[in-house]
Coordinates of C-alpha atoms in Angstrom, one line a residue:
Chain A
M27 CA 9.6 47.4 -10.0
S28 CA 8.0 44.5 -10.9
L29 CA 11.6 43.1 -11.4
A30 CA 12.9 43.8 -8.4
S31 CA 10.1 42.5 -6.7
T32 CA 10.0 38.8 -8.2
G33 CA 13.8 39.1 -6.8
S34 CA 13.1 39.5 -3.4
N35 CA 10.0 37.4 -3.6
Q36 CA 12.6 34.4 -4.5
R37 CA 15.0 35.5 -1.9
A38 CA 12.0 34.8 0.5
V39 CA 10.9 31.5 -0.9
R40 CA 14.5 30.8 -0.7
G41 CA 14.5 31.9 2.8
I42 CA 11.5 29.5 3.6
W43 CA 12.7 26.1 2.1
Q44 CA 16.1 26.9 3.9
R45 CA 14.4 27.1 7.1
R46 CA 12.4 24.0 6.1
F47 CA 15.5 22.4 5.7
Q48 CA 17.1 23.3 9.0
V49 CA 13.8 22.2 10.8
F50 CA 13.9 19.0 9.1
W51 CA 17.9 18.2 9.5
R52 CA 17.7 19.0 13.3
S53 CA 14.8 16.9 14.0
S54 CA 16.3 14.1 15.0
V55 CA 19.6 11.7 14.5
L56 CA 17.1 9.0 12.7
T57 CA 16.4 11.5 10.2
R58 CA 20.0 12.5 9.5
A59 CA 21.1 8.8 9.5
C60 CA 18.4 8.2 7.0
T61 CA 19.8 11.1 4.9
V62 CA 22.6 9.8 4.6
G63 CA 21.6 6.4 3.9
L64 CA 19.6 7.6 1.1
A65 CA 22.6 9.3 -0.3
V66 CA 24.8 6.3 -0.2
M67 CA 21.7 4.4 -1.9
I68 CA 21.6 6.5 -4.5
L69 CA 25.2 6.4 -5.2
I70 CA 25.3 2.7 -4.9
A71 CA 22.2 3.0 -7.6
L72 CA 24.3 4.9 -10.2
V73 CA 27.1 2.4 -10.4
P74 CA 26.5 0.6 -13.9
P75 CA 26.1 -3.0 -13.6
S76 CA 29.1 -3.8 -15.3
W77 CA 31.0 -2.6 -12.9
W78 CA 30.3 -4.7 -10.3
P79 CA 32.4 -8.4 -9.3
T80 CA 31.4 -11.2 -11.9
S81 CA 30.7 -13.1 -8.9
A82 CA 27.3 -10.9 -8.5
S83 CA 26.1 -12.5 -12.2
E84 CA 28.3 -15.4 -13.2
I85 CA 27.0 -18.9 -12.6
N86 CA 29.1 -20.8 -10.4
L87 CA 27.6 -24.1 -9.9
L88 CA 30.6 -25.2 -7.6
L89 CA 29.7 -22.3 -5.3
R90 CA 26.0 -22.8 -5.1
L91 CA 24.2 -22.3 -2.0
Q92 CA 27.6 -21.4 -0.2
A93 CA 27.0 -20.0 3.5
P94 CA 28.2 -16.4 4.4
G95 CA 32.0 -16.7 5.0
T96 CA 34.7 -18.4 3.2
A97 CA 33.3 -21.0 0.4
A98 CA 34.6 -24.3 -0.5
D99 CA 36.8 -23.2 -3.0
G100 CA 38.5 -20.3 -0.3
S101 CA 36.5 -17.3 -2.2
F102 CA 35.3 -15.3 0.5
H103 CA 31.4 -14.0 0.1
L104 CA 30.1 -12.0 2.9
L105 CA 26.7 -12.8 2.9
G106 CA 26.6 -16.2 1.2
T107 CA 25.8 -17.4 -2.8
D108 CA 22.4 -18.1 -4.0
A109 CA 21.1 -21.2 -6.0
L110 CA 23.4 -20.6 -8.9
G111 CA 26.9 -19.8 -7.2
R112 CA 26.3 -15.8 -7.3
D113 CA 27.7 -13.8 -4.3
L114 CA 24.6 -12.5 -2.8
F115 CA 25.9 -9.4 -1.0
Y116 CA 27.1 -7.8 -4.6
R117 CA 23.8 -9.0 -6.2
V118 CA 21.7 -7.6 -3.4
L119 CA 24.2 -3.8 -4.2
A120 CA 23.9 -4.7 -7.9
G121 CA 19.7 -5.2 -7.5
T122 CA 19.4 -1.7 -5.8
R123 CA 19.5 0.5 -9.4
L124 CA 16.4 -1.8 -10.7
T125 CA 14.6 -1.7 -7.5
L126 CA 14.7 2.4 -7.1
M127 CA 14.3 2.6 -10.5
I128 CA 11.3 0.6 -10.9
S129 CA 9.9 2.7 -7.8
V130 CA 10.9 5.9 -8.6
L131 CA 9.3 6.0 -12.2
A132 CA 6.2 4.4 -10.7
T133 CA 6.2 7.2 -7.7
L134 CA 6.3 10.3 -10.3
I135 CA 4.0 8.7 -12.8
A136 CA 1.6 9.0 -9.5
T137 CA 2.5 11.7 -8.5
I138 CA 2.6 13.8 -11.5
T139 CA -1.3 12.5 -13.0
G140 CA -2.4 13.0 -9.2
T141 CA -1.4 16.2 -8.8
I142 CA -2.6 17.5 -12.5
A143 CA -6.2 15.5 -11.7
G144 CA -6.0 17.1 -8.0
L145 CA -5.4 20.8 -8.9
A146 CA -7.7 20.6 -11.8
I147 CA -10.6 18.8 -9.8
G148 CA -10.0 21.2 -6.4
Y149 CA -9.9 24.6 -8.7
F150 CA -12.6 23.9 -11.4
R151 CA -14.6 21.6 -9.2
G152 CA -18.1 21.0 -11.3
W153 CA -19.1 17.9 -12.6
L154 CA -15.2 16.1 -13.0
D155 CA -14.8 16.7 -9.5
T156 CA -17.8 14.7 -8.7
I157 CA -16.7 11.8 -11.5
L158 CA -13.6 11.4 -10.1
S159 CA -13.8 11.8 -6.9
R160 CA -15.8 8.6 -7.1
V161 CA -13.4 7.0 -9.3
I162 CA -11.0 7.8 -6.3
D163 CA -13.3 6.1 -4.1
I164 CA -13.4 3.1 -6.1
M165 CA -9.7 3.0 -6.5
L166 CA -8.9 2.9 -2.6
A167 CA -11.1 0.0 -2.0
F168 CA -10.0 -2.3 -4.5
P169 CA -7.2 -4.5 -3.4
T170 CA -4.2 -3.1 -4.8
L171 CA -1.9 -5.9 -5.0
L172 CA -4.6 -8.1 -6.8
L173 CA -5.0 -5.1 -9.6
V174 CA -1.4 -4.9 -10.3
L175 CA -1.1 -8.6 -10.1
A176 CA -3.7 -8.8 -12.6
L177 CA -3.2 -6.0 -15.1
V178 CA 0.6 -6.7 -14.9
V179 CA -0.2 -10.7 -16.3
A180 CA -2.6 -9.4 -18.6
I181 CA -0.7 -6.7 -20.4
G182 CA 2.5 -8.7 -20.3
Q183 CA 5.5 -9.0 -17.6
S184 CA 7.8 -6.7 -18.2
K185 CA 9.5 -3.5 -16.6
S186 CA 7.6 -0.8 -18.3
T187 CA 4.3 -2.6 -18.0
L188 CA 5.2 -2.9 -14.0
I189 CA 6.0 0.6 -14.0
V190 CA 2.9 2.0 -15.4
V191 CA 1.1 -0.2 -13.4
L192 CA 2.1 0.6 -9.8
G193 CA 2.2 4.4 -11.6
V194 CA -1.5 4.2 -12.3
A195 CA -2.7 2.0 -8.9
G196 CA -1.1 4.8 -6.9
W197 CA -2.8 8.0 -8.1
A198 CA -5.8 8.4 -6.4
G199 CA -4.8 8.9 -3.0
Y200 CA -2.7 12.3 -4.4
T201 CA -5.7 13.6 -6.4
R202 CA -7.6 13.4 -2.6
V203 CA -5.2 15.1 -0.6
I204 CA -4.1 17.6 -3.3
R205 CA -8.0 18.3 -3.9
G206 CA -8.2 19.3 -0.4
T207 CA -5.1 21.3 0.0
V208 CA -6.4 23.3 -3.1
M209 CA -10.0 23.9 -1.6
S210 CA -8.8 25.2 1.3
L211 CA -5.8 27.3 -0.6
Q212 CA -8.9 28.5 -2.9
G213 CA -10.7 31.0 0.2
M214 CA -7.0 32.2 0.6
E215 CA -6.9 36.1 0.2
Y216 CA -3.9 36.2 -1.8
V217 CA -5.9 33.8 -4.7
E218 CA -8.9 35.9 -4.3
A219 CA -6.9 38.9 -4.6
S220 CA -5.2 37.2 -7.8
R221 CA -8.5 36.5 -9.2
A222 CA -9.8 40.3 -8.8
V223 CA -7.0 42.0 -10.4
G224 CA -8.1 39.7 -13.4
A225 CA -5.1 37.1 -13.2
R226 CA -6.7 33.7 -15.2
S227 CA -6.8 30.4 -13.7
P228 CA -3.9 28.8 -15.3
H229 CA -1.9 31.7 -13.5
I230 CA -3.6 31.0 -10.4
I231 CA -3.0 27.5 -10.2
W232 CA 0.9 27.9 -11.6
N233 CA 1.6 30.5 -9.2
H234 CA -0.4 30.6 -6.2
L235 CA -1.7 26.9 -5.8
L236 CA 1.0 24.8 -6.9
P237 CA 3.7 26.3 -5.2
N238 CA 1.9 26.2 -1.7
A239 CA 0.8 23.0 -2.2
A240 CA 4.7 21.6 -2.8
S241 CA 4.8 20.2 0.6
P242 CA 2.0 17.6 0.8
I243 CA 3.2 16.7 -2.7
L244 CA 6.9 16.1 -1.5
V245 CA 5.3 14.5 1.9
L246 CA 3.0 11.8 -0.1
S247 CA 5.9 11.2 -2.9
T248 CA 8.5 10.0 -0.5
L249 CA 6.0 7.9 1.6
S250 CA 4.8 6.7 -1.6
L251 CA 7.9 6.0 -2.8
A252 CA 8.1 3.6 0.6
S253 CA 4.9 1.5 -0.4
I254 CA 5.3 0.9 -4.1
V255 CA 8.7 -0.1 -2.7
L256 CA 6.8 -2.8 -0.9
S257 CA 4.6 -3.2 -4.1
E258 CA 7.4 -4.2 -6.2
S259 CA 8.8 -6.6 -4.3
S260 CA 5.6 -7.9 -3.3
V261 CA 4.8 -8.6 -6.9
S262 CA 8.2 -9.5 -8.2
F263 CA 8.7 -12.0 -4.9
L264 CA 4.9 -13.8 -6.7
G265 CA 7.3 -14.4 -9.9
L266 CA 5.5 -11.5 -11.6
G267 CA 7.6 -8.8 -11.9
V268 CA 10.6 -8.3 -13.8
Q269 CA 12.2 -11.3 -15.4
P270 CA 15.7 -12.9 -14.6
P271 CA 18.2 -12.1 -15.4
E272 CA 17.2 -8.7 -14.5
M273 CA 16.3 -8.5 -10.9
T274 CA 14.9 -6.6 -8.4
W275 CA 15.3 -7.8 -4.3
G276 CA 12.1 -9.1 -4.5
G277 CA 12.3 -11.6 -6.9
M278 CA 15.8 -12.3 -5.1
I279 CA 13.5 -13.6 -1.9
G280 CA 11.1 -15.5 -4.0
D281 CA 14.2 -17.1 -5.2
G282 CA 15.7 -17.9 -1.7
R283 CA 11.9 -18.9 -0.9
S284 CA 12.9 -22.4 -2.4
H285 CA 15.9 -23.0 -0.4
M286 CA 14.6 -21.1 2.7
F287 CA 15.1 -24.6 5.0
N288 CA 18.5 -25.2 3.7
A289 CA 20.0 -21.8 3.2
W290 CA 18.1 -19.3 4.9
W291 CA 20.8 -16.0 3.7
V292 CA 19.5 -16.3 0.4
A293 CA 16.0 -15.1 1.0
F294 CA 17.3 -13.1 4.2
T295 CA 19.9 -10.2 3.2
P296 CA 17.5 -8.4 -0.2
G297 CA 14.9 -9.1 2.7
L298 CA 16.9 -6.6 5.1
A299 CA 17.8 -4.1 1.9
I300 CA 14.0 -4.2 1.1
V301 CA 13.4 -3.0 4.8
L302 CA 15.9 -0.6 5.1
V303 CA 14.9 1.3 2.0
V304 CA 11.3 1.5 3.1
L305 CA 12.4 2.5 6.7
I306 CA 14.6 5.7 5.0
F307 CA 11.8 6.4 2.7
N308 CA 9.1 6.5 5.8
V309 CA 11.3 8.4 8.1
I310 CA 12.5 11.1 5.6
G311 CA 8.3 11.4 4.5
D312 CA 7.4 11.7 8.3
S313 CA 10.6 14.2 8.7
I314 CA 9.5 16.3 5.6
R315 CA 6.2 17.0 7.0
D316 CA 7.1 18.0 10.4
A317 CA 9.6 20.5 9.4
F318 CA 7.0 21.9 6.8
D319 CA 3.7 21.4 9.2
P320 CA 4.4 21.9 12.9
R321 CA 1.0 20.9 13.7
S322 CA 1.3 17.6 12.4
R323 CA 3.9 16.3 14.5
A324 CA 2.9 13.5 15.9
D325 CA 5.2 13.5 18.9
T326 CA 4.2 17.0 20.1
Chain B
M10 CA -29.9 12.1 10.1
L11 CA -32.5 10.0 7.8
A12 CA -31.3 12.2 4.9
Y13 CA -27.8 11.8 5.3
V14 CA -27.7 8.0 5.9
I15 CA -29.8 7.7 2.3
R16 CA -27.6 10.6 0.7
R17 CA -24.8 8.0 1.5
V18 CA -26.4 5.0 0.7
L19 CA -27.3 6.3 -2.8
L20 CA -23.7 7.7 -3.4
A21 CA -22.6 4.1 -2.7
I22 CA -24.5 3.5 -6.2
P23 CA -22.0 4.6 -8.5
T24 CA -19.1 3.3 -6.8
L25 CA -20.6 -0.3 -6.9
L26 CA -21.7 0.1 -10.5
G27 CA -18.0 1.7 -11.1
V28 CA -16.2 -1.4 -9.7
I29 CA -18.4 -3.7 -12.0
L30 CA -17.6 -1.5 -14.9
V31 CA -13.7 -1.9 -14.0
T32 CA -13.6 -5.9 -12.9
F33 CA -15.3 -6.0 -17.1
F34 CA -12.8 -4.7 -18.3
L35 CA -9.8 -5.6 -16.6
V36 CA -10.9 -8.9 -18.4
R37 CA -11.5 -7.4 -21.9
V38 CA -7.9 -5.8 -21.5
T39 CA -6.8 -9.5 -21.7
G40 CA -7.8 -9.7 -25.1
D41 CA -9.5 -12.9 -26.2
P42 CA -9.4 -15.5 -23.9
S43 CA -10.1 -18.3 -26.7
S44 CA -6.0 -18.0 -27.5
F45 CA -4.8 -18.5 -24.4
V46 CA -7.5 -21.6 -23.3
L47 CA -7.5 -23.1 -26.8
G48 CA -3.8 -22.1 -27.9
D49 CA -2.9 -20.4 -31.2
T50 CA -3.0 -23.9 -33.5
A51 CA -7.3 -24.1 -32.5
P52 CA -9.3 -24.5 -35.5
Q53 CA -11.7 -21.2 -36.2
S54 CA -14.8 -23.5 -35.5
A55 CA -13.8 -24.6 -32.3
V56 CA -12.6 -20.6 -31.5
D57 CA -16.1 -19.7 -32.7
E58 CA -17.3 -22.1 -30.7
F59 CA -15.7 -20.7 -27.4
R60 CA -16.6 -17.2 -28.2
A61 CA -20.8 -18.1 -28.6
Q62 CA -20.4 -20.2 -25.2
H63 CA -19.0 -17.8 -23.3
G64 CA -20.7 -14.9 -24.9
L65 CA -17.6 -13.4 -26.4
D66 CA -19.4 -12.8 -30.0
K67 CA -22.1 -10.2 -28.7
P68 CA -21.5 -6.5 -28.7
L69 CA -19.4 -5.5 -26.3
L70 CA -22.9 -3.7 -24.1
E71 CA -25.1 -6.8 -24.4
Q72 CA -21.8 -8.4 -23.0
L73 CA -22.1 -5.4 -20.0
L74 CA -25.3 -6.0 -19.7
T75 CA -25.7 -10.1 -19.2
Y76 CA -22.7 -9.3 -16.6
I77 CA -24.6 -7.2 -14.4
K78 CA -27.7 -9.4 -14.8
G79 CA -25.5 -12.1 -13.4
I80 CA -23.7 -10.3 -10.7
L81 CA -27.9 -9.4 -9.2
H82 CA -28.6 -13.2 -9.6
G83 CA -25.1 -13.9 -7.8
D84 CA -24.0 -15.6 -11.0
L85 CA -20.4 -14.7 -11.4
G86 CA -19.4 -16.8 -14.6
T87 CA -17.6 -19.9 -14.4
S88 CA -13.4 -21.0 -14.3
I89 CA -12.0 -21.0 -17.9
R90 CA -10.2 -24.1 -16.9
T91 CA -12.6 -26.3 -14.8
N92 CA -15.7 -24.5 -15.7
Q93 CA -17.1 -24.8 -12.1
P94 CA -19.2 -21.4 -10.9
V95 CA -16.8 -18.9 -9.7
T96 CA -19.3 -18.3 -6.9
E97 CA -19.0 -21.9 -5.6
L98 CA -15.8 -21.9 -5.8
F99 CA -15.2 -18.4 -3.7
M100 CA -17.4 -20.0 -1.2
S101 CA -15.6 -22.7 -0.8
R102 CA -12.3 -20.8 -0.1
L103 CA -13.9 -17.9 1.9
P104 CA -14.0 -19.3 5.5
A105 CA -10.2 -20.1 5.5
T106 CA -9.5 -16.1 4.6
L107 CA -12.7 -15.1 7.2
Q108 CA -10.7 -16.9 9.7
L109 CA -7.4 -15.5 8.9
G110 CA -8.5 -12.4 8.5
L111 CA -10.6 -12.2 11.9
A112 CA -8.2 -13.3 13.4
A113 CA -5.8 -10.9 12.8
F114 CA -7.9 -7.9 12.8
G115 CA -8.8 -8.8 16.7
F116 CA -5.0 -9.8 17.6
A117 CA -4.1 -6.4 15.8
I118 CA -6.8 -4.3 17.5
V119 CA -6.2 -5.7 20.6
T120 CA -2.4 -5.3 21.1
G121 CA -2.1 -2.2 18.7
V122 CA -4.6 -0.1 20.5
T123 CA -3.0 -1.2 24.2
I124 CA 0.3 -0.6 23.0
G125 CA -0.9 2.5 21.6
V126 CA -2.3 3.7 24.6
L127 CA 0.2 3.0 27.1
S128 CA 3.1 4.6 24.7
S129 CA 1.1 7.9 25.2
V130 CA 0.6 7.5 28.3
F131 CA 4.1 6.5 29.2
R132 CA 5.0 9.5 26.6
N133 CA 8.8 10.0 26.4
T134 CA 10.4 6.9 28.6
V135 CA 12.2 4.0 27.4
F136 CA 9.3 2.0 26.6
D137 CA 7.6 4.8 24.3
Q138 CA 11.1 5.1 22.4
I139 CA 11.4 1.7 22.0
V140 CA 7.7 1.0 20.7
R141 CA 8.2 4.3 17.9
L142 CA 11.1 2.0 16.6
T143 CA 9.5 -0.9 16.6
V144 CA 6.4 0.9 14.8
I145 CA 8.9 2.6 12.5
I146 CA 10.5 -1.0 11.5
G147 CA 7.1 -2.8 11.7
Q148 CA 6.1 -0.8 8.7
A149 CA 9.0 -1.5 6.6
V150 CA 8.8 -5.0 6.9
P151 CA 7.3 -6.4 4.1
G152 CA 4.7 -9.1 4.6
F153 CA 6.1 -12.0 2.7
Y154 CA 9.6 -11.3 3.7
L155 CA 8.4 -11.6 7.8
G156 CA 6.5 -14.9 7.0
L157 CA 9.3 -16.6 5.5
L158 CA 11.7 -15.3 8.6
L159 CA 8.9 -16.9 10.7
I160 CA 9.1 -20.3 8.5
I161 CA 12.0 -20.3 8.7
F162 CA 13.5 -19.7 12.5
V163 CA 10.4 -20.3 14.5
G164 CA 9.1 -23.4 11.9
A165 CA 11.6 -25.1 10.9
K166 CA 14.9 -24.3 13.0
L167 CA 12.9 -24.0 16.7
Q168 CA 10.3 -26.3 15.3
W169 CA 8.0 -24.7 17.4
L170 CA 5.2 -24.0 15.1
P171 CA 3.6 -26.1 11.9
T172 CA 5.3 -23.8 8.7
G173 CA 2.1 -24.3 6.7
G174 CA -1.3 -25.5 5.9
R175 CA -4.6 -25.0 7.5
G176 CA -5.5 -26.8 11.1
G177 CA -5.4 -26.0 14.5
I178 CA -4.8 -23.1 16.2
D179 CA -1.1 -23.5 16.4
H180 CA -1.3 -23.5 12.5
L181 CA -3.3 -20.1 12.9
I182 CA -0.3 -18.3 15.0
L183 CA 2.3 -17.4 12.2
P184 CA -0.1 -16.5 9.2
V185 CA -1.7 -14.0 11.6
L186 CA 1.4 -12.5 13.2
T187 CA 2.5 -12.1 9.5
L188 CA -1.3 -10.5 8.6
S189 CA -1.4 -8.1 11.3
S190 CA 2.5 -6.8 11.8
H191 CA 1.7 -4.1 9.4
L192 CA -2.0 -3.5 10.6
I193 CA -0.4 -3.6 14.5
A194 CA 1.9 -0.7 13.8
V195 CA -0.3 1.4 11.8
I196 CA -3.0 1.2 15.0
V197 CA -0.3 1.8 17.8
R198 CA 1.0 4.9 15.6
F199 CA -2.5 6.1 15.2
T200 CA -3.5 5.4 18.9
R201 CA -0.8 6.9 20.1
A202 CA -1.1 10.4 18.2
T203 CA -4.8 10.7 18.6
M204 CA -4.6 9.9 22.3
L205 CA -1.9 12.7 22.5
D206 CA -4.4 15.2 21.2
V207 CA -7.2 13.7 23.0
L208 CA -5.4 14.1 26.6
H209 CA -4.8 17.7 26.0
L210 CA -8.3 18.6 25.9
D211 CA -10.7 20.7 28.3
Y212 CA -12.6 17.8 29.1
I213 CA -10.0 15.8 30.2
R214 CA -8.3 18.3 32.3
T215 CA -12.1 18.8 34.1
A216 CA -12.1 14.8 34.7
R217 CA -8.6 15.4 36.7
A218 CA -10.2 18.3 38.3
K219 CA -12.6 16.4 39.4
G220 CA -10.3 14.0 40.9
L221 CA -11.2 11.2 39.1
N222 CA -7.9 8.1 38.7
E223 CA -5.9 8.4 35.9
R224 CA -7.0 4.8 35.0
T225 CA -10.5 6.3 34.8
I226 CA -9.5 9.0 32.9
I227 CA -7.8 7.2 30.2
V228 CA -10.2 4.4 29.9
K229 CA -13.8 5.9 30.2
H230 CA -12.8 9.7 29.1
A231 CA -9.8 9.6 26.4
L232 CA -9.7 6.1 25.0
R233 CA -13.4 6.3 24.0
N234 CA -13.1 8.9 21.7
V235 CA -10.0 7.2 19.9
L236 CA -12.0 4.5 19.3
I237 CA -14.3 6.0 17.0
P238 CA -11.6 7.6 14.3
L239 CA -10.2 4.0 14.8
L240 CA -13.3 2.5 13.4
T241 CA -12.7 4.5 10.1
L242 CA -9.3 3.7 10.0
L243 CA -9.8 -0.1 10.4
A244 CA -12.5 -0.1 7.3
L245 CA -10.0 2.1 5.3
Q246 CA -7.2 -1.0 6.0
S247 CA -9.7 -3.6 5.1
S248 CA -8.9 -3.3 1.4
V249 CA -5.1 -3.3 2.4
L250 CA -5.5 -6.5 4.3
F251 CA -6.8 -8.4 1.5
S252 CA -3.4 -7.2 -0.3
G253 CA -1.8 -8.9 2.5
A254 CA -4.2 -12.0 2.4
V255 CA -2.7 -12.5 -1.2
V256 CA 0.6 -12.7 0.2
T257 CA 0.5 -14.1 3.4
E258 CA -1.8 -17.2 2.1
T259 CA 0.8 -17.6 -0.8
V260 CA 3.5 -18.1 1.6
F261 CA 1.8 -20.4 4.2
A262 CA 0.3 -22.7 1.6
W263 CA -3.5 -21.1 3.5
P264 CA -6.7 -22.3 1.6
G265 CA -8.3 -18.8 0.9
V266 CA -9.4 -16.4 -1.0
G267 CA -6.2 -14.4 -1.6
R268 CA -4.4 -17.5 -2.7
F269 CA -7.2 -18.6 -5.2
A270 CA -6.5 -15.2 -6.8
Y271 CA -2.9 -15.5 -7.2
D272 CA -3.7 -19.2 -8.6
A273 CA -6.0 -17.9 -11.0
I274 CA -3.8 -14.8 -11.9
S275 CA -0.8 -17.1 -12.8
Q276 CA -3.3 -19.5 -14.7
R277 CA -4.7 -16.6 -16.3
D278 CA -8.7 -17.9 -15.2
F279 CA -10.3 -14.4 -15.6
P280 CA -13.3 -15.1 -14.7
I281 CA -12.1 -16.3 -11.0
V282 CA -9.5 -12.9 -11.1
Q283 CA -12.6 -10.7 -11.5
G284 CA -14.9 -12.5 -9.6
T285 CA -12.8 -12.4 -6.6
V286 CA -11.9 -8.7 -7.1
L287 CA -15.7 -7.9 -7.5
I288 CA -16.5 -9.9 -4.5
L289 CA -13.9 -8.4 -2.1
T290 CA -14.1 -4.8 -3.5
V291 CA -17.9 -4.6 -2.7
F292 CA -17.0 -5.9 0.8
V293 CA -15.0 -3.0 1.1
V294 CA -16.9 -0.3 0.0
L295 CA -20.3 -1.8 1.7
L296 CA -18.1 -2.0 5.0
N297 CA -16.8 1.8 4.5
L298 CA -20.6 2.5 3.8
L299 CA -21.7 0.8 7.6
V300 CA -19.0 2.3 9.4
D301 CA -19.6 5.8 7.8
V302 CA -23.5 5.3 8.5
A303 CA -22.9 3.7 12.4
Y304 CA -20.6 7.3 13.1
A305 CA -23.3 9.5 12.2
L306 CA -25.6 7.2 14.0
V307 CA -23.1 7.5 17.6
D308 CA -21.8 11.1 16.9
P309 CA -24.4 13.4 16.4
R310 CA -22.1 16.2 15.6
I311 CA -21.7 14.5 12.1
R312 CA -23.6 16.2 9.4
Y313 CA -23.2 16.6 5.8

């Protein structure tokens, strides 16, 4: 009896998600284009670094700062070469991997810590809520970039530092939203019913609150992925991100900055990649929100 | 009413204390500053002297109390590198940042609100579609990238405007565009969405029924109710603007607080970093407090 009801429950849940996906997919041409773009980007990020042509990583000083097109030695460089003669087109493609990896892992840290904290203080309230809400106020008032830069320099520049610091700088926004969602769900009949039949707190949080907070979490993580890509590239642009030979797009723009007057293309291309990625995440995030919560639709 | 204001002000005190605590420990996680100021090979006597001079040999709690006492007296310590007071250094850089920040804020509000209102009035027209697409792109362009593009193409190629430094109005244009671009996108989006909500409300219908002309309805009835929540958004955005100032000032060699803080970070001059972060954050907290209180004064519906 209880097994059968669980089965039909799961089918119903699957139905809801299917419907949400359909609304998402049909929302606009831009949404569909960005979804395809995201898929392509993930594929590019999955390519192992050694698969890219050697011109992406090999230094060739004879070919330094070649303009887009055919270079001095007859080789073709779609987007030109950088100050060390490396092909920019392949370099930008190869940089997708690290840029996305850092941003995705940082977003995961922010999402997980932020969600746990938000569920806890939204459900239990009390002194923990009072304290954490103050901490969130403080976090949101800090100039994030300065905090991230200072921490990265203080702890020591490395990939893992950057990931942790960006993640830690981002949890507060989640906690605030999840806390609000949980508090509004608390009054729902199914939560009260569950409590009335003697369900324990972990059961209620896991089975009732978390699934219903899933859509704001998904929307927030997509949008914060976009802002973390921006933060990461700012840090790398300022020269405090990952260190060469490893490279993210922000670092490439930082490199290009010293040649911007005689070779504009060095900074131009990686920047375009950042714009594209942030655009994709923002559009997808907005479309998910519209699909999950028709009331929030900005254009209705 | 008064009770709310007092409550709100009292609530800001633990927040400010928290900010002080975070900046205090921010510097402590970096380890002993003596090692990177004096080098690893410095004799123990020099290290001890340095630590005594900067009060680092005292217990942590005593250091914290000294730090708080200093803050209350406007003393934020001295630069490790130059031994000048942090407050003095900060104040000398502040006018440049205020000029840039206020210009960017003003420009963003005027253009953002105007475009947002027009976009909501001419909803779903070609104009609206272009605005919406531009806003999506505008939110995706990193400030430093826009700054570089402006320097390369408007500054160097066309030679229309200077590419860096502080000077006349012409020096201000490119940095202001760079710093305000993201804020403009945020304001346009917010104004448009809020206007669309407001335009559906009953009192707008009443105003139309009374036969008021459309311009009066938009400006006097709808826009006024959009400006109040916009104020809150702007106060929240002020901390984002400071992060933007770090990047913009670095790209345009603008001698302000943001570049000052960045230089201090790269030189590991932590008292300066600590002082700057503290002042900027306190400013943001107070600004938000001010807006909340002003909000309650203006709008009688708000009670907590």
